[in-house]
Tab-separated table of C-alpha atoms in Angstrom:
chain	number	residue	atom	x	y	z
A	85	UNK	CA	0.000	0.000	0.000
A	86	UNK	CA	1.147	3.627	-0.381
A	87	UNK	CA	3.281	5.229	2.275
A	88	UNK	CA	0.448	7.039	4.034
A	89	UNK	CA	-1.674	3.925	4.295
A	90	UNK	CA	1.045	1.254	4.288
A	91	UNK	CA	1.198	-1.658	6.653
A	92	UNK	CA	3.912	0.083	8.661
A	93	UNK	CA	2.062	3.386	8.945
A	94	UNK	CA	-1.401	2.104	9.738
A	95	UNK	CA	-0.277	-0.898	11.709
A	96	UNK	CA	-1.804	-3.630	9.572
A	97	UNK	CA	1.413	-5.594	9.841
A	98	UNK	CA	1.327	-5.274	13.633
A	99	UNK	CA	-2.281	-6.475	13.581
A	100	UNK	CA	-1.442	-9.467	11.420
A	101	UNK	CA	1.396	-10.640	13.658
A	102	UNK	CA	-0.514	-9.727	16.845
A	103	UNK	CA	2.014	-7.159	18.038
A	104	UNK	CA	-0.278	-4.163	18.209
A	105	UNK	CA	0.820	-0.852	19.709
A	106	UNK	CA	-2.730	0.158	20.716
A	107	UNK	CA	-1.660	3.779	20.144
A	108	UNK	CA	-3.239	6.982	21.337
A	109	UNK	CA	-5.188	5.593	24.276
A	110	UNK	CA	-3.340	7.361	27.090
A	111	UNK	CA	-4.887	9.756	29.588
A	112	UNK	CA	-3.098	12.649	27.873
A	113	UNK	CA	-4.572	11.739	24.498
A	114	UNK	CA	-8.034	11.381	25.997
A	115	UNK	CA	-7.720	14.891	27.399
A	116	UNK	CA	-6.373	16.276	24.127
A	117	UNK	CA	-9.184	14.949	21.949
A	118	UNK	CA	-11.719	16.763	24.119
A	119	UNK	CA	-10.496	19.930	22.380
A	120	UNK	CA	-10.983	18.564	18.874
A	121	UNK	CA	-9.960	15.969	16.334
A	122	UNK	CA	-7.510	15.802	13.461
A	123	UNK	CA	-7.743	12.365	11.824
A	124	UNK	CA	-5.215	11.609	9.099
A	125	UNK	CA	-7.506	9.354	7.030
A	126	UNK	CA	-11.130	8.558	6.350
A	127	UNK	CA	-11.942	4.866	6.043
A	128	UNK	CA	-15.189	3.852	4.377
A	129	UNK	CA	-15.653	0.232	5.411
A	130	UNK	CA	-18.354	-2.413	5.529
A	131	UNK	CA	-20.412	-2.919	8.683
A	132	UNK	CA	-19.081	-6.478	8.988
A	133	UNK	CA	-18.080	-7.100	12.617
A	134	UNK	CA	-14.926	-8.921	11.517
A	135	UNK	CA	-13.401	-5.818	9.899
A	136	UNK	CA	-13.176	-2.936	12.407
A	137	UNK	CA	-10.796	-0.385	10.819
A	138	UNK	CA	-9.278	0.861	14.073
A	139	UNK	CA	-8.206	-2.696	14.940
A	140	UNK	CA	-7.210	-3.751	11.417
A	141	UNK	CA	-4.888	-0.732	11.174
A	142	UNK	CA	-3.903	-0.615	14.874
A	143	UNK	CA	-4.968	2.999	15.344
A	144	UNK	CA	-6.289	4.909	18.328
A	145	UNK	CA	-8.333	7.902	19.388
A	146	UNK	CA	-8.426	10.682	16.827
A	147	UNK	CA	-6.533	8.774	14.108
A	148	UNK	CA	-9.256	7.616	11.723
A	149	UNK	CA	-12.611	9.044	10.732
A	150	UNK	CA	-14.531	5.834	10.137
A	151	UNK	CA	-17.702	5.630	8.035
A	152	UNK	CA	-19.372	2.243	7.685
A	153	UNK	CA	-22.190	0.886	5.550
A	154	UNK	CA	-23.039	-2.617	4.374
A	155	UNK	CA	-20.941	-3.354	1.304
A	156	UNK	CA	-19.450	0.166	1.438
A	157	UNK	CA	-22.653	1.318	-0.277
A	158	UNK	CA	-22.937	5.057	-0.824
A	159	UNK	CA	-25.993	7.049	0.212
A	160	UNK	CA	-26.546	10.656	1.243
A	161	UNK	CA	-25.494	10.071	4.853
A	162	UNK	CA	-22.293	8.298	3.824
A	163	UNK	CA	-21.419	10.941	1.225
A	164	UNK	CA	-22.152	13.737	3.671
A	165	UNK	CA	-19.999	12.140	6.360
A	166	UNK	CA	-17.041	11.785	3.986
A	167	UNK	CA	-17.481	15.329	2.678
A	168	UNK	CA	-17.498	16.594	6.265
A	169	UNK	CA	-14.179	14.907	6.928
A	170	UNK	CA	-12.583	16.264	3.779
A	171	UNK	CA	-13.999	19.786	3.790
A	172	UNK	CA	-14.289	20.569	7.493
A	173	UNK	CA	-11.489	18.470	8.999
A	174	UNK	CA	-9.218	18.749	5.931
A	175	UNK	CA	-8.442	15.042	5.875
A	176	UNK	CA	-6.233	14.327	2.824
A	177	UNK	CA	-6.877	10.616	2.399
A	178	UNK	CA	-9.989	8.472	1.828
A	179	UNK	CA	-9.669	4.691	1.797
A	180	UNK	CA	-12.571	2.522	0.631
A	181	UNK	CA	-11.998	-0.820	2.344
A	182	UNK	CA	-13.706	-3.943	0.991
A	183	UNK	CA	-13.239	-7.393	2.466
A	184	UNK	CA	-13.250	-11.076	1.644
A	185	UNK	CA	-16.613	-12.893	1.996
A	186	UNK	CA	-18.740	-9.740	2.045
A	187	UNK	CA	-22.306	-10.749	2.905
A	188	UNK	CA	-23.865	-7.708	1.247
A	189	UNK	CA	-22.130	-8.466	-2.038
A	190	UNK	CA	-23.032	-12.162	-1.782
A	191	UNK	CA	-26.699	-11.250	-1.225
A	192	UNK	CA	-26.676	-8.934	-4.241
A	193	UNK	CA	-25.084	-11.594	-6.455
A	194	UNK	CA	-27.551	-14.258	-5.284
A	195	UNK	CA	-30.570	-11.982	-5.788
A	196	UNK	CA	-29.374	-11.054	-9.266
A	197	UNK	CA	-28.957	-14.716	-10.250
A	198	UNK	CA	-32.161	-16.024	-8.681
A	199	UNK	CA	-34.514	-13.105	-9.229
A	200	UNK	CA	-35.729	-13.492	-5.660
A	201	UNK	CA	-36.814	-10.241	-3.989
A	202	UNK	CA	-35.030	-9.027	-0.884
A	203	UNK	CA	-36.459	-7.033	2.037
A	204	UNK	CA	-36.890	-3.431	0.928
A	205	UNK	CA	-33.917	-1.928	2.763
A	206	UNK	CA	-31.651	-4.812	1.815
A	207	UNK	CA	-32.849	-4.516	-1.783
A	208	UNK	CA	-31.485	-0.967	-1.807
A	209	UNK	CA	-28.035	-2.326	-0.986
A	210	UNK	CA	-28.312	-4.975	-3.699
A	211	UNK	CA	-29.416	-2.386	-6.263
A	212	UNK	CA	-26.336	-0.285	-5.503
A	213	UNK	CA	-24.013	-3.286	-5.836
A	214	UNK	CA	-25.659	-4.834	-8.926
A	215	UNK	CA	-23.823	-2.696	-11.554
A	216	UNK	CA	-20.540	-4.184	-10.297
A	217	UNK	CA	-21.566	-7.844	-10.641
A	218	UNK	CA	-19.071	-9.757	-12.762
A	219	UNK	CA	-21.199	-12.034	-14.930
A	220	UNK	CA	-18.073	-13.484	-16.485
A	221	UNK	CA	-17.561	-15.506	-13.307
A	222	UNK	CA	-19.768	-18.015	-11.494
A	223	UNK	CA	-20.304	-19.222	-7.938
A	224	UNK	CA	-17.922	-17.951	-5.286
A	225	UNK	CA	-15.622	-16.589	-7.983
A	226	UNK	CA	-18.405	-14.220	-9.056
A	227	UNK	CA	-18.845	-12.955	-5.496
A	228	UNK	CA	-15.102	-12.498	-5.106
A	229	UNK	CA	-14.714	-10.653	-8.404
A	230	UNK	CA	-17.718	-8.466	-7.615
A	231	UNK	CA	-16.217	-7.455	-4.274
A	232	UNK	CA	-13.200	-6.068	-6.137
A	233	UNK	CA	-15.220	-4.453	-8.913
A	234	UNK	CA	-17.610	-2.829	-6.456
A	235	UNK	CA	-14.949	-1.257	-4.247
A	236	UNK	CA	-13.228	0.155	-7.340
A	237	UNK	CA	-16.538	1.609	-8.517
A	238	UNK	CA	-17.206	3.155	-5.120
A	239	UNK	CA	-13.726	4.686	-5.154
A	240	UNK	CA	-14.354	6.049	-8.645
A	241	UNK	CA	-17.699	7.545	-7.646
A	242	UNK	CA	-16.216	9.198	-4.582
A	243	UNK	CA	-13.335	10.699	-6.539
A	244	UNK	CA	-15.865	12.219	-8.967
A	245	UNK	CA	-18.123	13.665	-6.252
A	246	UNK	CA	-18.494	17.457	-6.714
A	247	UNK	CA	-17.385	18.121	-3.130
A	248	UNK	CA	-14.232	16.029	-3.584
A	249	UNK	CA	-13.248	16.121	-7.265
A	250	UNK	CA	-11.543	19.508	-7.105
A	251	UNK	CA	-9.286	18.423	-4.264
A	252	UNK	CA	-8.472	15.170	-6.055
A	253	UNK	CA	-7.526	17.138	-9.181
A	254	UNK	CA	-5.150	19.423	-7.252
A	255	UNK	CA	-3.535	16.594	-5.291
A	256	UNK	CA	-4.961	17.715	-1.951
A	257	UNK	CA	-6.958	14.498	-1.652
A	258	UNK	CA	-6.325	10.875	-2.576
A	259	UNK	CA	-9.207	8.406	-2.810
A	260	UNK	CA	-7.956	4.822	-2.683
A	261	UNK	CA	-9.385	1.305	-2.705
A	262	UNK	CA	-8.171	-1.734	-0.788
A	263	UNK	CA	-9.366	-5.133	0.345
A	264	UNK	CA	-9.020	-6.933	3.684
A	265	UNK	CA	-8.509	-10.685	3.599
A	266	UNK	CA	-10.156	-12.508	6.491
A	267	UNK	CA	-7.928	-15.546	6.027
A	268	UNK	CA	-4.643	-13.740	6.737
A	269	UNK	CA	-5.774	-10.300	8.014
A	270	UNK	CA	-3.806	-8.596	5.250
A	271	UNK	CA	-4.961	-5.336	3.667
A	272	UNK	CA	-4.055	-5.400	-0.023
A	273	UNK	CA	-4.295	-2.376	-2.267
A	274	UNK	CA	-6.189	-2.469	-5.546
A	275	UNK	CA	-4.873	-0.798	-8.712
A	276	UNK	CA	-4.784	2.970	-8.985
A	277	UNK	CA	-2.807	5.697	-10.728
A	278	UNK	CA	0.119	7.617	-9.251
A	279	UNK	CA	-0.583	11.029	-7.790
A	280	UNK	CA	0.735	13.327	-5.094
A	281	UNK	CA	-0.799	14.098	-1.704
A	282	UNK	CA	0.116	17.409	-0.153
A	283	UNK	CA	1.331	17.561	3.411
A	284	UNK	CA	-1.145	18.962	5.898
A	285	UNK	CA	0.105	21.269	8.646
A	286	UNK	CA	-0.215	20.192	12.228
A	287	UNK	CA	0.723	16.504	12.064
A	288	UNK	CA	4.235	16.451	13.426
A	289	UNK	CA	4.641	12.730	13.978
A	290	UNK	CA	5.633	10.424	11.111
A	291	UNK	CA	3.385	7.629	12.357
A	292	UNK	CA	0.389	9.974	12.416
A	293	UNK	CA	-0.047	9.519	8.691
A	294	UNK	CA	0.916	10.850	5.300
A	295	UNK	CA	3.188	13.854	4.990
A	296	UNK	CA	4.075	14.702	1.379
A	297	UNK	CA	4.157	11.271	-0.135
A	298	UNK	CA	3.621	9.448	-3.379
A	299	UNK	CA	0.415	7.455	-3.463
A	300	UNK	CA	-1.867	6.019	-6.085
A	301	UNK	CA	-5.489	6.786	-6.837
Protein backbone atom coordinates (compact mmCIF):
# COMPACT_ATOMS: atom_id res chain seq x y z
CA UNK A 1 0.00 0.00 0.00
CA UNK A 2 1.15 3.63 -0.38
CA UNK A 3 3.28 5.23 2.27
CA UNK A 4 0.45 7.04 4.03
CA UNK A 5 -1.67 3.93 4.30
CA UNK A 6 1.05 1.25 4.29
CA UNK A 7 1.20 -1.66 6.65
CA UNK A 8 3.91 0.08 8.66
CA UNK A 9 2.06 3.39 8.94
CA UNK A 10 -1.40 2.10 9.74
CA UNK A 11 -0.28 -0.90 11.71
CA UNK A 12 -1.80 -3.63 9.57
CA UNK A 13 1.41 -5.59 9.84
CA UNK A 14 1.33 -5.27 13.63
CA UNK A 15 -2.28 -6.47 13.58
CA UNK A 16 -1.44 -9.47 11.42
CA UNK A 17 1.40 -10.64 13.66
CA UNK A 18 -0.51 -9.73 16.85
CA UNK A 19 2.01 -7.16 18.04
CA UNK A 20 -0.28 -4.16 18.21
CA UNK A 21 0.82 -0.85 19.71
CA UNK A 22 -2.73 0.16 20.72
CA UNK A 23 -1.66 3.78 20.14
CA UNK A 24 -3.24 6.98 21.34
CA UNK A 25 -5.19 5.59 24.28
CA UNK A 26 -3.34 7.36 27.09
CA UNK A 27 -4.89 9.76 29.59
CA UNK A 28 -3.10 12.65 27.87
CA UNK A 29 -4.57 11.74 24.50
CA UNK A 30 -8.03 11.38 26.00
CA UNK A 31 -7.72 14.89 27.40
CA UNK A 32 -6.37 16.28 24.13
CA UNK A 33 -9.18 14.95 21.95
CA UNK A 34 -11.72 16.76 24.12
CA UNK A 35 -10.50 19.93 22.38
CA UNK A 36 -10.98 18.56 18.87
CA UNK A 37 -9.96 15.97 16.33
CA UNK A 38 -7.51 15.80 13.46
CA UNK A 39 -7.74 12.36 11.82
CA UNK A 40 -5.21 11.61 9.10
CA UNK A 41 -7.51 9.35 7.03
CA UNK A 42 -11.13 8.56 6.35
CA UNK A 43 -11.94 4.87 6.04
CA UNK A 44 -15.19 3.85 4.38
CA UNK A 45 -15.65 0.23 5.41
CA UNK A 46 -18.35 -2.41 5.53
CA UNK A 47 -20.41 -2.92 8.68
CA UNK A 48 -19.08 -6.48 8.99
CA UNK A 49 -18.08 -7.10 12.62
CA UNK A 50 -14.93 -8.92 11.52
CA UNK A 51 -13.40 -5.82 9.90
CA UNK A 52 -13.18 -2.94 12.41
CA UNK A 53 -10.80 -0.38 10.82
CA UNK A 54 -9.28 0.86 14.07
CA UNK A 55 -8.21 -2.70 14.94
CA UNK A 56 -7.21 -3.75 11.42
CA UNK A 57 -4.89 -0.73 11.17
CA UNK A 58 -3.90 -0.61 14.87
CA UNK A 59 -4.97 3.00 15.34
CA UNK A 60 -6.29 4.91 18.33
CA UNK A 61 -8.33 7.90 19.39
CA UNK A 62 -8.43 10.68 16.83
CA UNK A 63 -6.53 8.77 14.11
CA UNK A 64 -9.26 7.62 11.72
CA UNK A 65 -12.61 9.04 10.73
CA UNK A 66 -14.53 5.83 10.14
CA UNK A 67 -17.70 5.63 8.04
CA UNK A 68 -19.37 2.24 7.69
CA UNK A 69 -22.19 0.89 5.55
CA UNK A 70 -23.04 -2.62 4.37
CA UNK A 71 -20.94 -3.35 1.30
CA UNK A 72 -19.45 0.17 1.44
CA UNK A 73 -22.65 1.32 -0.28
CA UNK A 74 -22.94 5.06 -0.82
CA UNK A 75 -25.99 7.05 0.21
CA UNK A 76 -26.55 10.66 1.24
CA UNK A 77 -25.49 10.07 4.85
CA UNK A 78 -22.29 8.30 3.82
CA UNK A 79 -21.42 10.94 1.23
CA UNK A 80 -22.15 13.74 3.67
CA UNK A 81 -20.00 12.14 6.36
CA UNK A 82 -17.04 11.78 3.99
CA UNK A 83 -17.48 15.33 2.68
CA UNK A 84 -17.50 16.59 6.27
CA UNK A 85 -14.18 14.91 6.93
CA UNK A 86 -12.58 16.26 3.78
CA UNK A 87 -14.00 19.79 3.79
CA UNK A 88 -14.29 20.57 7.49
CA UNK A 89 -11.49 18.47 9.00
CA UNK A 90 -9.22 18.75 5.93
CA UNK A 91 -8.44 15.04 5.88
CA UNK A 92 -6.23 14.33 2.82
CA UNK A 93 -6.88 10.62 2.40
CA UNK A 94 -9.99 8.47 1.83
CA UNK A 95 -9.67 4.69 1.80
CA UNK A 96 -12.57 2.52 0.63
CA UNK A 97 -12.00 -0.82 2.34
CA UNK A 98 -13.71 -3.94 0.99
CA UNK A 99 -13.24 -7.39 2.47
CA UNK A 100 -13.25 -11.08 1.64
CA UNK A 101 -16.61 -12.89 2.00
CA UNK A 102 -18.74 -9.74 2.05
CA UNK A 103 -22.31 -10.75 2.91
CA UNK A 104 -23.87 -7.71 1.25
CA UNK A 105 -22.13 -8.47 -2.04
CA UNK A 106 -23.03 -12.16 -1.78
CA UNK A 107 -26.70 -11.25 -1.23
CA UNK A 108 -26.68 -8.93 -4.24
CA UNK A 109 -25.08 -11.59 -6.46
CA UNK A 110 -27.55 -14.26 -5.28
CA UNK A 111 -30.57 -11.98 -5.79
CA UNK A 112 -29.37 -11.05 -9.27
CA UNK A 113 -28.96 -14.72 -10.25
CA UNK A 114 -32.16 -16.02 -8.68
CA UNK A 115 -34.51 -13.11 -9.23
CA UNK A 116 -35.73 -13.49 -5.66
CA UNK A 117 -36.81 -10.24 -3.99
CA UNK A 118 -35.03 -9.03 -0.88
CA UNK A 119 -36.46 -7.03 2.04
CA UNK A 120 -36.89 -3.43 0.93
CA UNK A 121 -33.92 -1.93 2.76
CA UNK A 122 -31.65 -4.81 1.81
CA UNK A 123 -32.85 -4.52 -1.78
CA UNK A 124 -31.48 -0.97 -1.81
CA UNK A 125 -28.03 -2.33 -0.99
CA UNK A 126 -28.31 -4.98 -3.70
CA UNK A 127 -29.42 -2.39 -6.26
CA UNK A 128 -26.34 -0.29 -5.50
CA UNK A 129 -24.01 -3.29 -5.84
CA UNK A 130 -25.66 -4.83 -8.93
CA UNK A 131 -23.82 -2.70 -11.55
CA UNK A 132 -20.54 -4.18 -10.30
CA UNK A 133 -21.57 -7.84 -10.64
CA UNK A 134 -19.07 -9.76 -12.76
CA UNK A 135 -21.20 -12.03 -14.93
CA UNK A 136 -18.07 -13.48 -16.49
CA UNK A 137 -17.56 -15.51 -13.31
CA UNK A 138 -19.77 -18.01 -11.49
CA UNK A 139 -20.30 -19.22 -7.94
CA UNK A 140 -17.92 -17.95 -5.29
CA UNK A 141 -15.62 -16.59 -7.98
CA UNK A 142 -18.40 -14.22 -9.06
CA UNK A 143 -18.85 -12.95 -5.50
CA UNK A 144 -15.10 -12.50 -5.11
CA UNK A 145 -14.71 -10.65 -8.40
CA UNK A 146 -17.72 -8.47 -7.61
CA UNK A 147 -16.22 -7.45 -4.27
CA UNK A 148 -13.20 -6.07 -6.14
CA UNK A 149 -15.22 -4.45 -8.91
CA UNK A 150 -17.61 -2.83 -6.46
CA UNK A 151 -14.95 -1.26 -4.25
CA UNK A 152 -13.23 0.16 -7.34
CA UNK A 153 -16.54 1.61 -8.52
CA UNK A 154 -17.21 3.15 -5.12
CA UNK A 155 -13.73 4.69 -5.15
CA UNK A 156 -14.35 6.05 -8.65
CA UNK A 157 -17.70 7.54 -7.65
CA UNK A 158 -16.22 9.20 -4.58
CA UNK A 159 -13.34 10.70 -6.54
CA UNK A 160 -15.87 12.22 -8.97
CA UNK A 161 -18.12 13.67 -6.25
CA UNK A 162 -18.49 17.46 -6.71
CA UNK A 163 -17.38 18.12 -3.13
CA UNK A 164 -14.23 16.03 -3.58
CA UNK A 165 -13.25 16.12 -7.26
CA UNK A 166 -11.54 19.51 -7.11
CA UNK A 167 -9.29 18.42 -4.26
CA UNK A 168 -8.47 15.17 -6.05
CA UNK A 169 -7.53 17.14 -9.18
CA UNK A 170 -5.15 19.42 -7.25
CA UNK A 171 -3.53 16.59 -5.29
CA UNK A 172 -4.96 17.72 -1.95
CA UNK A 173 -6.96 14.50 -1.65
CA UNK A 174 -6.33 10.87 -2.58
CA UNK A 175 -9.21 8.41 -2.81
CA UNK A 176 -7.96 4.82 -2.68
CA UNK A 177 -9.39 1.30 -2.70
CA UNK A 178 -8.17 -1.73 -0.79
CA UNK A 179 -9.37 -5.13 0.34
CA UNK A 180 -9.02 -6.93 3.68
CA UNK A 181 -8.51 -10.68 3.60
CA UNK A 182 -10.16 -12.51 6.49
CA UNK A 183 -7.93 -15.55 6.03
CA UNK A 184 -4.64 -13.74 6.74
CA UNK A 185 -5.77 -10.30 8.01
CA UNK A 186 -3.81 -8.60 5.25
CA UNK A 187 -4.96 -5.34 3.67
CA UNK A 188 -4.06 -5.40 -0.02
CA UNK A 189 -4.30 -2.38 -2.27
CA UNK A 190 -6.19 -2.47 -5.55
CA UNK A 191 -4.87 -0.80 -8.71
CA UNK A 192 -4.78 2.97 -8.98
CA UNK A 193 -2.81 5.70 -10.73
CA UNK A 194 0.12 7.62 -9.25
CA UNK A 195 -0.58 11.03 -7.79
CA UNK A 196 0.74 13.33 -5.09
CA UNK A 197 -0.80 14.10 -1.70
CA UNK A 198 0.12 17.41 -0.15
CA UNK A 199 1.33 17.56 3.41
CA UNK A 200 -1.15 18.96 5.90
CA UNK A 201 0.10 21.27 8.65
CA UNK A 202 -0.21 20.19 12.23
CA UNK A 203 0.72 16.50 12.06
CA UNK A 204 4.24 16.45 13.43
CA UNK A 205 4.64 12.73 13.98
CA UNK A 206 5.63 10.42 11.11
CA UNK A 207 3.39 7.63 12.36
CA UNK A 208 0.39 9.97 12.42
CA UNK A 209 -0.05 9.52 8.69
CA UNK A 210 0.92 10.85 5.30
CA UNK A 211 3.19 13.85 4.99
CA UNK A 212 4.08 14.70 1.38
CA UNK A 213 4.16 11.27 -0.14
CA UNK A 214 3.62 9.45 -3.38
CA UNK A 215 0.42 7.45 -3.46
CA UNK A 216 -1.87 6.02 -6.08
CA UNK A 217 -5.49 6.79 -6.84
